[in-house]
CSV table of C-alpha atoms in Angstrom, one decimal:
chain,number,residue,atom,x,y,z
A,66,MET,CA,46.8,78.3,32.9
A,67,LYS,CA,48.9,76.4,30.3
A,68,SER,CA,52.1,74.9,31.6
A,69,ASP,CA,55.0,73.5,29.6
A,70,LYS,CA,54.3,70.0,30.7
A,71,VAL,CA,53.0,67.9,27.8
A,72,LEU,CA,50.2,65.7,29.2
A,73,ILE,CA,49.1,64.0,26.0
A,74,LYS,CA,51.2,63.5,23.0
A,75,VAL,CA,49.7,62.0,19.8
A,76,ASN,CA,51.9,60.7,17.1
A,77,GLY,CA,50.7,59.8,13.6
A,78,LEU,CA,47.4,58.5,14.9
A,79,GLU,CA,45.4,56.4,12.4
A,80,LYS,CA,42.1,54.7,12.6
A,81,HIS,CA,40.7,52.6,9.8
A,82,PHE,CA,37.3,51.0,10.2
A,83,GLU,CA,36.9,47.7,8.5
A,84,GLY,CA,39.9,48.4,6.4
A,85,THR,CA,38.1,50.8,4.1
A,86,ILE,CA,37.1,54.0,5.7
A,87,LYS,CA,39.9,56.1,7.1
A,88,ALA,CA,38.5,57.9,10.1
A,89,LEU,CA,41.9,59.2,11.2
A,90,ASN,CA,44.7,59.7,8.8
A,91,GLY,CA,47.8,60.6,10.6
A,92,VAL,CA,47.0,63.0,13.4
A,93,ASP,CA,49.9,64.6,15.5
A,94,CYS,CA,49.2,66.9,18.4
A,95,GLU,CA,50.3,67.8,21.9
A,96,ILE,CA,48.0,68.7,24.8
A,97,HIS,CA,49.6,70.6,27.6
A,98,GLU,CA,48.7,70.5,31.2
A,99,GLY,CA,46.0,73.1,32.1
A,100,GLU,CA,45.2,73.7,28.4
A,101,VAL,CA,41.7,73.8,27.0
A,102,VAL,CA,41.8,72.4,23.4
A,103,VAL,CA,38.6,72.6,21.4
A,104,VAL,CA,38.3,70.4,18.4
A,105,ILE,CA,35.9,71.6,15.6
A,106,GLY,CA,35.1,70.3,12.2
A,107,PRO,CA,32.3,69.0,10.0
A,108,SER,CA,30.5,65.8,10.9
A,109,GLY,CA,32.5,62.8,9.7
A,110,SER,CA,35.7,64.7,10.0
A,111,GLY,CA,37.1,62.2,12.6
A,112,LYS,CA,37.0,64.6,15.6
A,113,SER,CA,35.0,62.2,17.8
A,114,THR,CA,37.1,59.3,16.8
A,115,PHE,CA,40.2,61.3,17.6
A,116,LEU,CA,38.9,62.1,21.1
A,117,ARG,CA,37.9,58.4,21.7
A,118,CYS,CA,41.3,57.3,20.7
A,119,LEU,CA,42.8,59.4,23.4
A,120,ASN,CA,41.5,57.1,26.1
A,121,LEU,CA,41.4,54.1,23.8
A,122,LEU,CA,37.7,53.7,23.7
A,123,GLU,CA,38.5,53.4,20.1
A,124,ARG,CA,41.7,51.5,19.5
A,125,PRO,CA,43.8,53.2,16.9
A,126,THR,CA,45.1,51.1,14.0
A,127,GLY,CA,48.3,53.1,13.8
A,128,GLY,CA,50.4,55.7,15.6
A,129,SER,CA,50.7,56.2,19.3
A,130,VAL,CA,49.2,58.1,22.2
A,131,LEU,CA,51.5,59.1,25.1
A,132,PHE,CA,49.7,60.0,28.3
A,133,ASP,CA,52.1,61.2,31.1
A,134,GLY,CA,54.9,59.8,29.0
A,135,VAL,CA,53.5,56.3,28.8
A,136,ASP,CA,52.5,54.9,25.4
A,137,ILE,CA,49.0,53.7,26.2
A,138,THR,CA,48.5,52.1,22.8
A,139,ASP,CA,51.0,49.5,23.8
A,140,LYS,CA,48.9,46.4,24.4
A,141,THR,CA,50.9,45.4,27.5
A,142,VAL,CA,50.0,48.6,29.3
A,143,ASP,CA,47.1,48.4,31.8
A,144,ILE,CA,44.8,50.9,30.1
A,145,ASP,CA,42.3,50.8,33.0
A,146,LEU,CA,44.8,52.5,35.4
A,147,HIS,CA,45.3,55.4,32.9
A,148,ARG,CA,41.6,55.8,32.2
A,149,ARG,CA,41.0,56.6,35.8
A,150,LYS,CA,43.0,59.7,35.2
A,151,MET,CA,41.1,60.6,32.0
A,152,GLY,CA,37.5,61.7,32.7
A,153,MET,CA,35.1,61.4,29.8
A,154,VAL,CA,31.8,63.0,29.1
A,155,PHE,CA,29.5,61.6,26.4
A,156,GLN,CA,27.0,63.2,24.1
A,157,HIS,CA,24.3,60.9,25.5
A,158,PHE,CA,25.4,61.3,29.2
A,159,ASN,CA,25.5,57.5,29.7
A,160,LEU,CA,24.5,57.7,33.4
A,161,PHE,CA,23.7,54.4,35.0
A,162,PRO,CA,19.9,54.3,35.0
A,163,ASN,CA,19.5,51.8,37.7
A,164,MET,CA,21.5,53.8,40.3
A,165,THR,CA,20.8,57.0,42.1
A,166,ILE,CA,22.9,60.1,41.3
A,167,LEU,CA,25.0,59.5,44.4
A,168,LYS,CA,25.6,55.9,43.5
A,169,ASN,CA,26.5,56.9,39.9
A,170,MET,CA,29.1,59.2,41.3
A,171,THR,CA,30.6,57.0,44.0
A,172,LEU,CA,30.7,53.6,42.3
A,173,ALA,CA,34.1,54.1,40.7
A,174,PRO,CA,35.8,56.0,43.6
A,175,VAL,CA,34.7,53.2,46.0
A,176,LYS,CA,35.5,50.2,43.8
A,177,LEU,CA,38.6,51.6,42.0
A,178,LEU,CA,40.2,54.1,44.3
A,179,LYS,CA,39.2,52.1,47.4
A,180,LYS,CA,37.6,55.1,49.1
A,181,SER,CA,35.2,54.4,51.9
A,182,GLN,CA,31.5,55.0,50.9
A,183,ASP,CA,31.3,57.9,53.4
A,184,GLU,CA,34.4,59.5,52.0
A,185,ALA,CA,33.1,59.1,48.4
A,186,ASN,CA,29.7,60.4,49.4
A,187,GLN,CA,31.2,63.5,50.9
A,188,ARG,CA,33.3,64.2,47.8
A,189,ALA,CA,30.2,63.6,45.6
A,190,MET,CA,28.1,66.0,47.6
A,191,GLU,CA,30.8,68.7,47.3
A,192,LEU,CA,30.9,68.3,43.6
A,193,LEU,CA,27.1,68.2,43.4
A,194,ASP,CA,27.0,71.4,45.3
A,195,ARG,CA,29.4,73.0,42.8
A,196,VAL,CA,27.0,72.3,40.0
A,197,GLY,CA,23.9,73.2,42.0
A,198,LEU,CA,22.4,69.7,42.1
A,199,SER,CA,23.0,68.6,45.7
A,200,ASP,CA,19.2,68.3,46.2
A,201,ARG,CA,19.1,65.6,43.5
A,202,ALA,CA,21.6,63.2,45.1
A,203,ASN,CA,19.0,60.5,45.7
A,204,ALA,CA,17.1,60.9,42.5
A,205,TYR,CA,17.5,58.5,39.5
A,206,PRO,CA,18.8,59.7,36.2
A,207,ASN,CA,15.5,59.5,34.4
A,208,GLN,CA,14.0,62.0,36.9
A,209,LEU,CA,16.4,64.7,35.6
A,210,SER,CA,16.4,67.0,32.6
A,211,GLY,CA,19.0,66.6,29.9
A,212,GLY,CA,21.0,69.5,31.2
A,213,GLN,CA,21.0,68.1,34.7
A,214,LYS,CA,22.0,64.7,33.4
A,215,GLN,CA,25.0,66.1,31.6
A,216,ARG,CA,26.1,68.2,34.7
A,217,ILE,CA,25.9,64.9,36.7
A,218,ALA,CA,27.9,63.1,34.0
A,219,ILE,CA,30.6,65.8,34.3
A,220,VAL,CA,30.8,65.6,38.1
A,221,ARG,CA,30.7,61.8,38.0
A,222,ALA,CA,33.9,61.9,35.9
A,223,LEU,CA,35.4,64.6,38.2
A,224,ALA,CA,34.8,62.3,41.2
A,225,MET,CA,37.8,60.3,40.1
A,226,ASP,CA,40.0,63.4,40.3
A,227,PRO,CA,41.2,63.0,36.7
A,228,GLU,CA,44.1,64.9,35.2
A,229,VAL,CA,42.3,65.6,31.9
A,230,MET,CA,38.7,65.7,30.9
A,231,LEU,CA,37.5,64.6,27.5
A,232,PHE,CA,34.2,66.0,26.2
A,233,ASP,CA,32.5,64.3,23.2
A,234,GLU,CA,29.9,66.8,21.9
A,235,PRO,CA,28.6,67.3,25.4
A,236,THR,CA,25.8,69.7,24.4
A,237,SER,CA,24.7,68.1,21.1
A,238,ALA,CA,21.9,66.0,22.5
A,239,LEU,CA,20.5,68.9,24.6
A,240,ASP,CA,17.5,71.1,24.1
A,241,PRO,CA,18.8,74.6,23.3
A,242,GLU,CA,17.7,76.1,26.6
A,243,MET,CA,19.8,73.6,28.5
A,244,VAL,CA,23.1,74.1,26.6
A,245,GLY,CA,24.0,77.2,28.7
A,246,GLU,CA,24.0,75.4,32.1
A,247,VAL,CA,26.3,72.7,30.8
A,248,LEU,CA,28.7,75.2,29.2
A,249,ASP,CA,28.8,77.2,32.4
A,250,VAL,CA,30.0,74.2,34.3
A,251,MET,CA,32.6,73.5,31.7
A,252,LYS,CA,33.8,77.2,31.7
A,253,ARG,CA,34.2,77.1,35.5
A,254,LEU,CA,36.1,73.9,35.1
A,255,ALA,CA,38.4,75.5,32.6
A,256,ALA,CA,38.9,78.5,34.8
A,257,ASN,CA,40.0,76.2,37.6
A,258,GLY,CA,42.8,75.0,35.5
A,259,MET,CA,41.5,71.6,34.4
A,260,THR,CA,43.1,70.2,31.2
A,261,MET,CA,40.3,69.7,28.7
A,262,VAL,CA,39.8,68.4,25.2
A,263,VAL,CA,36.4,69.4,23.9
A,264,VAL,CA,34.8,68.2,20.7
A,265,THR,CA,31.9,70.6,20.1
A,266,HIS,CA,29.8,72.5,17.6
A,267,GLU,CA,29.5,75.4,20.1
A,268,MET,CA,31.7,78.0,18.3
A,269,GLY,CA,31.0,80.6,21.0
A,270,PHE,CA,32.5,78.2,23.6
A,271,ALA,CA,35.5,77.5,21.4
A,272,ARG,CA,36.2,81.2,21.0
A,273,GLU,CA,35.6,82.2,24.6
A,274,VAL,CA,37.1,79.3,26.6
A,275,GLY,CA,39.5,77.5,24.2
A,276,ASP,CA,43.3,78.1,24.6
A,277,ARG,CA,43.7,76.4,21.2
A,278,VAL,CA,41.3,75.4,18.5
A,279,ILE,CA,41.9,72.4,16.2
A,280,PHE,CA,40.1,72.2,12.9
A,281,MET,CA,39.8,68.7,11.5
A,282,ASP,CA,38.5,67.4,8.2
A,283,GLU,CA,38.8,64.0,6.5
A,284,GLY,CA,40.7,62.5,9.4
A,285,ARG,CA,43.4,65.2,9.5
A,286,ILE,CA,44.2,68.3,11.4
A,287,ILE,CA,43.8,71.0,8.8
A,288,GLU,CA,44.6,74.0,10.9
A,289,GLU,CA,45.2,74.8,14.5
A,290,GLY,CA,45.8,78.0,16.5
A,291,THR,CA,44.4,80.3,19.1
A,292,PRO,CA,40.7,81.1,18.8
A,293,GLU,CA,41.7,84.5,17.4
A,294,GLU,CA,43.7,82.9,14.6
A,295,ILE,CA,41.1,80.3,13.7
A,296,PHE,CA,38.0,82.4,13.8
A,297,SER,CA,39.3,85.8,12.7
A,298,ALA,CA,42.1,84.8,10.3
A,299,PRO,CA,41.5,81.4,8.9
A,300,LYS,CA,44.1,80.4,6.4
A,301,SER,CA,42.8,77.3,4.6
A,302,GLU,CA,39.9,77.3,2.2
A,303,ARG,CA,38.2,74.4,4.0
A,304,LEU,CA,38.2,76.2,7.3
A,305,LYS,CA,36.9,79.3,5.7
A,306,SER,CA,34.0,77.5,4.1
A,307,PHE,CA,33.3,75.6,7.3
A,308,LEU,CA,33.1,78.8,9.3
A,309,ASN,CA,30.9,80.4,6.7
A,310,LYS,CA,28.4,77.6,7.2
A,311,VAL,CA,28.4,77.5,11.0
A,312,LEU,CA,28.8,81.1,12.0
B,11,MET,CA,-24.1,5.2,41.7
B,12,SER,CA,-24.3,8.8,40.8
B,13,PHE,CA,-21.3,10.6,39.2
B,14,TRP,CA,-20.6,12.4,42.4
B,15,GLU,CA,-20.4,9.2,44.4
B,16,ASN,CA,-18.2,7.6,41.8
B,17,PHE,CA,-15.9,10.6,42.0
B,18,LYS,CA,-15.7,10.4,45.8
B,19,ALA,CA,-15.0,6.7,45.7
B,20,ALA,CA,-12.2,7.2,43.2
B,21,PHE,CA,-10.8,10.1,45.2
B,22,ARG,CA,-10.7,8.0,48.4
B,23,LEU,CA,-9.1,5.1,46.6
B,24,CYS,CA,-6.4,7.2,45.0
B,25,PHE,CA,-5.4,9.5,47.7
B,26,ILE,CA,-6.9,8.5,51.1
B,27,ASP,CA,-6.5,4.7,51.2
B,28,ASP,CA,-3.1,3.6,52.3
B,29,ASN,CA,-2.2,7.3,52.7
B,30,ARG,CA,-1.5,7.5,48.9
B,31,TRP,CA,-1.5,11.3,49.1
B,32,GLU,CA,1.9,10.9,50.6
B,33,PHE,CA,3.3,9.9,47.2
B,34,ILE,CA,2.0,13.2,45.7
B,35,LEU,CA,3.4,15.2,48.6
B,36,LYS,CA,6.8,13.5,48.4
B,37,GLY,CA,6.8,13.8,44.6
B,38,LEU,CA,6.0,17.5,44.8
B,39,GLY,CA,8.8,18.0,47.2
B,40,ASN,CA,11.3,16.3,45.0
B,41,THR,CA,10.1,18.2,41.9
B,42,ILE,CA,10.6,21.5,43.7
B,43,ILE,CA,14.0,20.5,45.1
B,44,ILE,CA,15.2,19.4,41.7
B,45,THR,CA,13.8,22.5,40.0
B,46,LEU,CA,15.3,25.0,42.4
B,47,SER,CA,18.7,23.4,42.6
B,48,ALA,CA,18.8,23.2,38.8
B,49,LEU,CA,17.7,26.8,38.6
B,50,VAL,CA,20.6,27.9,40.8
B,51,ILE,CA,23.2,25.8,38.9
B,52,GLY,CA,21.7,26.9,35.6
B,53,ILE,CA,21.9,30.6,36.3
B,54,ALA,CA,25.5,30.3,37.6
B,55,ILE,CA,26.6,28.4,34.5
B,56,GLY,CA,24.5,30.6,32.2
B,57,ILE,CA,26.0,33.9,33.5
B,58,VAL,CA,29.5,32.6,33.2
B,59,VAL,CA,29.0,31.2,29.7
B,60,ALA,CA,27.2,34.4,28.6
B,61,ILE,CA,30.1,36.5,29.9
B,62,VAL,CA,32.8,34.4,28.3
B,63,ARG,CA,31.0,34.4,24.9
B,64,SER,CA,30.2,38.1,24.8
B,65,THR,CA,33.6,39.0,26.1
B,66,HIS,CA,35.2,37.0,23.4
B,67,ASP,CA,33.1,38.7,20.8
B,68,ASN,CA,33.7,42.2,22.2
B,69,ILE,CA,37.4,42.3,23.0
B,70,ILE,CA,39.3,39.4,21.4
B,71,ASN,CA,40.6,41.7,18.7
B,72,GLU,CA,42.1,44.2,21.0
B,73,MET,CA,43.8,41.7,23.3
B,74,ALA,CA,47.6,41.3,23.3
B,75,PRO,CA,48.8,37.8,22.4
B,76,GLY,CA,49.4,35.8,25.5
B,77,ALA,CA,47.9,33.6,28.1
B,78,GLY,CA,44.8,35.7,28.6
B,79,ARG,CA,43.9,35.6,24.9
B,80,PHE,CA,44.6,31.9,24.7
B,81,PHE,CA,42.3,31.1,27.6
B,82,LEU,CA,39.6,33.3,26.3
B,83,LYS,CA,39.7,31.6,22.9
B,84,ALA,CA,39.7,28.2,24.6
B,85,GLY,CA,36.9,29.2,26.9
B,86,ASN,CA,34.8,30.4,24.1
B,87,PHE,CA,35.4,27.2,22.2
B,88,LEU,CA,34.3,25.1,25.2
B,89,CYS,CA,31.2,27.3,25.7
B,90,ASN,CA,30.2,26.9,22.1
B,91,LEU,CA,30.7,23.1,22.3
B,92,TYR,CA,28.7,23.0,25.5
B,93,LEU,CA,25.8,25.0,24.0
B,94,THR,CA,25.8,22.8,20.9
B,95,VAL,CA,25.8,19.5,22.7
B,96,ILE,CA,23.2,20.5,25.4
B,97,ARG,CA,20.8,22.2,23.0
B,98,GLY,CA,21.2,19.5,20.4
B,99,THR,CA,20.2,16.5,22.5
B,100,PRO,CA,17.0,15.6,24.5
B,101,VAL,CA,17.2,16.2,28.2
B,102,VAL,CA,15.9,12.7,28.9
B,103,VAL,CA,18.9,11.3,27.1
B,104,GLN,CA,21.2,13.6,29.0
B,105,LEU,CA,19.7,12.4,32.2
B,106,LEU,CA,20.1,8.8,31.3
B,107,ILE,CA,23.7,9.3,30.3
B,108,MET,CA,24.5,11.2,33.5
B,109,TYR,CA,22.9,8.5,35.7
B,110,PHE,CA,24.1,5.4,33.9
B,111,VAL,CA,27.4,6.5,32.3
B,112,ILE,CA,29.0,9.6,33.8
B,113,LEU,CA,27.9,10.0,37.4
B,114,LEU,CA,28.2,6.3,38.3
B,115,PHE,CA,29.6,7.2,41.7
B,116,VAL,CA,26.5,9.3,42.6
B,117,ARG,CA,23.6,7.0,43.3
B,118,ASP,CA,21.3,9.6,44.7
B,119,GLY,CA,19.0,10.2,41.7
B,120,ILE,CA,17.9,13.6,43.0
B,121,VAL,CA,21.5,14.9,43.0
B,122,VAL,CA,22.0,13.5,39.5
B,123,ALA,CA,18.8,15.1,38.3
B,124,ALA,CA,19.6,18.5,39.8
B,125,ILE,CA,23.0,18.5,38.2
B,126,THR,CA,21.7,17.3,34.8
B,127,PHE,CA,18.8,19.8,34.7
B,128,GLY,CA,21.1,22.5,35.9
B,129,ILE,CA,23.6,21.9,33.2
B,130,ASN,CA,20.8,21.7,30.7
B,131,SER,CA,19.1,24.9,31.8
B,132,GLY,CA,22.5,26.7,31.9
B,133,ALA,CA,22.7,26.5,28.1
B,134,TYR,CA,19.3,28.2,27.7
B,135,VAL,CA,20.0,30.7,30.4
B,136,ALA,CA,23.4,31.5,28.8
B,137,GLU,CA,21.7,32.6,25.6
B,138,ILE,CA,19.0,34.6,27.4
B,139,VAL,CA,21.7,36.4,29.4
B,140,ARG,CA,23.8,37.0,26.4
B,141,GLY,CA,20.8,38.5,24.6
B,142,GLY,CA,20.3,40.7,27.7
B,143,ILE,CA,23.9,41.8,27.7
B,144,MET,CA,23.7,42.7,24.0
B,145,SER,CA,20.5,44.7,24.6
B,146,ILE,CA,22.2,47.1,27.0
B,147,ASP,CA,23.2,50.4,25.4
B,148,LYS,CA,26.8,50.4,24.3
B,149,GLY,CA,27.2,53.8,26.0
B,150,GLN,CA,26.8,52.1,29.4
B,151,PHE,CA,29.7,50.0,28.7
B,152,GLU,CA,31.8,52.9,27.5
B,153,ALA,CA,30.9,54.9,30.6
B,154,GLY,CA,32.1,52.1,32.8
B,155,ARG,CA,35.4,51.6,30.9
B,156,SER,CA,36.0,55.4,30.7
B,157,LEU,CA,35.9,55.6,34.5
B,158,GLY,CA,38.6,52.9,34.6
B,159,PHE,CA,36.6,49.8,35.3
B,160,SER,CA,38.1,46.7,33.7
B,161,TYR,CA,36.0,44.7,31.3
B,162,VAL,CA,35.0,42.2,34.0
B,163,SER,CA,34.2,44.9,36.6
B,164,THR,CA,32.1,46.8,34.1
B,165,MET,CA,30.2,43.6,33.5
B,166,ARG,CA,29.8,42.9,37.2
B,167,TYR,CA,28.9,46.4,38.5
B,168,ILE,CA,27.2,48.0,35.6
B,169,ILE,CA,26.0,45.7,32.9
B,170,ILE,CA,24.9,42.5,34.7
B,171,PRO,CA,22.7,44.4,37.2
B,172,GLN,CA,20.9,46.1,34.3
B,173,THR,CA,20.8,42.9,32.3
B,174,PHE,CA,19.0,41.1,35.2
B,175,LYS,CA,16.0,43.4,34.8
B,176,ALA,CA,15.9,43.0,31.1
B,177,VAL,CA,16.1,39.2,31.1
B,178,LEU,CA,13.8,38.5,34.1
B,179,PRO,CA,10.7,37.7,31.9
B,180,SER,CA,12.7,35.3,29.8
B,181,LEU,CA,14.3,33.7,32.9
B,182,ALA,CA,10.9,33.2,34.4
B,183,ASN,CA,9.8,31.4,31.2
B,184,GLU,CA,12.9,29.2,31.4
B,185,PHE,CA,12.2,28.4,35.1
B,186,ILE,CA,8.6,27.4,34.2
B,187,ALA,CA,9.9,25.2,31.3
B,188,LEU,CA,12.4,23.7,33.7
B,189,LEU,CA,9.8,22.9,36.3
B,190,LYS,CA,7.8,21.0,33.7
B,191,GLU,CA,10.9,19.3,32.1
B,192,THR,CA,11.8,17.7,35.5
B,193,SER,CA,8.7,15.5,34.9
B,194,VAL,CA,11.1,13.0,33.1
B,195,ALA,CA,13.0,12.5,36.3
B,196,GLY,CA,11.1,9.2,36.8
B,197,TYR,CA,13.4,7.6,34.2
B,198,VAL,CA,16.1,7.3,36.7
B,199,GLY,CA,13.9,6.1,39.5
B,200,ILE,CA,13.1,9.3,41.2
B,201,VAL,CA,9.7,9.7,42.6
B,202,ASP,CA,8.9,13.2,41.4
B,203,LEU,CA,5.4,14.6,41.0
B,204,THR,CA,4.7,12.9,37.7
B,205,LYS,CA,6.1,9.5,38.8
B,206,ALA,CA,4.0,9.8,42.0
B,207,GLY,CA,0.8,10.1,39.9
B,208,ASP,CA,1.9,7.2,37.8
B,209,ILE,CA,2.6,5.0,40.9
B,210,ILE,CA,-0.9,5.7,42.2
B,211,ARG,CA,-2.3,4.9,38.7
B,212,GLY,CA,-0.5,1.5,38.7
B,213,ARG,CA,-1.7,0.6,42.2
B,214,THR,CA,-5.3,1.7,41.9
B,215,PHE,CA,-5.9,1.1,38.2
B,216,GLN,CA,-7.4,4.6,38.2
B,217,ALA,CA,-5.9,6.8,35.5
B,218,PHE,CA,-8.2,9.9,35.5
B,219,MET,CA,-7.9,10.9,39.2
B,220,PRO,CA,-4.1,10.8,39.8
B,221,LEU,CA,-3.1,12.1,36.5
B,222,ILE,CA,-5.5,15.0,36.5
B,223,ALA,CA,-4.4,15.8,40.1
B,224,VAL,CA,-0.8,15.9,39.0
B,225,ALA,CA,-1.6,18.2,36.1
B,226,LEU,CA,-3.5,20.5,38.4
B,227,VAL,CA,-0.6,20.7,40.9
B,228,TYR,CA,1.8,21.6,38.0
B,229,LEU,CA,-0.7,24.2,36.8
B,230,VAL,CA,-1.1,25.8,40.3
B,231,LEU,CA,2.7,25.9,40.7
B,232,VAL,CA,3.2,27.6,37.3
B,233,ILE,CA,0.5,30.1,38.0
B,234,PHE,CA,1.9,30.9,41.5
B,235,PHE,CA,5.5,31.4,40.1
B,236,SER,CA,4.2,33.6,37.2
B,237,LYS,CA,2.4,35.9,39.7
B,238,LEU,CA,5.5,36.0,41.8
B,239,VAL,CA,7.7,37.0,38.9
B,240,SER,CA,5.3,39.7,37.7
B,241,ALA,CA,5.3,41.2,41.2
B,242,LEU,CA,9.1,41.2,41.2
B,243,GLU,CA,9.2,42.8,37.7
B,244,LYS,CA,6.8,45.5,38.9
B,245,LYS,CA,9.1,46.2,41.8
B,246,LEU,CA,12.2,46.4,39.6
B,247,ARG,CA,10.4,48.7,37.2
B,248,ALA,CA,9.7,51.1,40.1
B,249,GLY,CA,12.9,53.0,39.3
B,250,ASP,CA,11.7,53.8,35.8
B,251,LYS,CA,8.3,54.9,36.9
B,252,LYS,CA,9.5,57.6,39.3
B,253,SER,CA,10.1,59.9,36.3
B,254,GLY,CA,6.4,60.6,36.2
B,255,GLY,CA,6.9,61.7,32.6
B,256,SER,CA,7.2,65.3,33.4
B,257,VAL,CA,10.9,65.8,32.7
B,258,LYS,CA,12.7,64.4,29.8
């Protein structure tokens, strides 16, 4: 799936909160088109901050993020245009509670991509069909289970036809029996060639679906490689002790 | 004469003779016109001020230097000045200043009152709406921005509609307070409900009957609007109730 085209290039990324805590301390990495990159690491390692810096939900205090060759950390760049092409899925779903599922999914395509409501509805129904939730189109988010909400959140992002999907611990807020249905959707997405950056604690997913695994700690990338290299032949002590704890 | 006959005589004197009930009716009409116009003006001002202030607090640090940043800073300063002045002075004084100093070219007292009470109410609505905006989960905001909505569009399409529901009870209180505050409109020669009662008192030398009547009309209005708002609230909450509590 992986192509040679670099979709996202991160150079010396730093994020300091309130001048004291260094959440990110010089992160360099490249994400290729069609690649599934899984970011793992202990809590507080900066992996979520790293992900949120990719679409500037968190504004880095140093370094740069190049998306499609454009430095989006440049304050004169219209970040909104670039965010349309970077779908994001959150730990707590963040569906709009006052709108139906269909409205959740069509709001952005209609307002931003200037699609007609009919056109957007049609696309939304196709996507809902793919995740087996077309019968819930007119339901409200609080009528759905956590797993259903997260599947909706994924297709809501997909409705914008993004070039990359960012997942911020998408299964961490779910009951265990609902994790599988969300991971299934993500696996199919990966199989269809979507570029994905996934922050997760699901080591099984990382091993099975990831093209590359990044291990972060204390705001730095400690080790990266194929799932094979990371899980079967960890080099650094920190990764070894982390894997001992989580596997 | 019995109490009942006294009462009837006073009632006739205050409201029937010379068609004095017309004062009450006219006053009631003016009170409602002033209140509703002020409400519309107040909500419009309040939303704008609330958005300027919370926008300033949220994103001023990430803005590139330039015209946008300058206008936001200037806007925030003006909004703060407005809030301080309006909330720091009595509404009667504001009304007098508007009528006798600022709006000298407008001699229609009702228009002046509607503008004054609107500007006054806007300051309180602004703080209510700002509180509402801040009460919305940050994740809603991030979801909007991550889809590519600008700050303003996220506010408009995602945050403000949810805020409306959250602030409705407080807005209703503000509306009720506003309705009662307009009772000082008589200061600039408007015959509102209160002034109407006072005119009748002056002409008939009866204090009890017209003033109690005025009080009762205010009371009925307030109760009516309270019921209306709680019905609306119930309707807005319908979306939440559909969950039935069975799924999480």
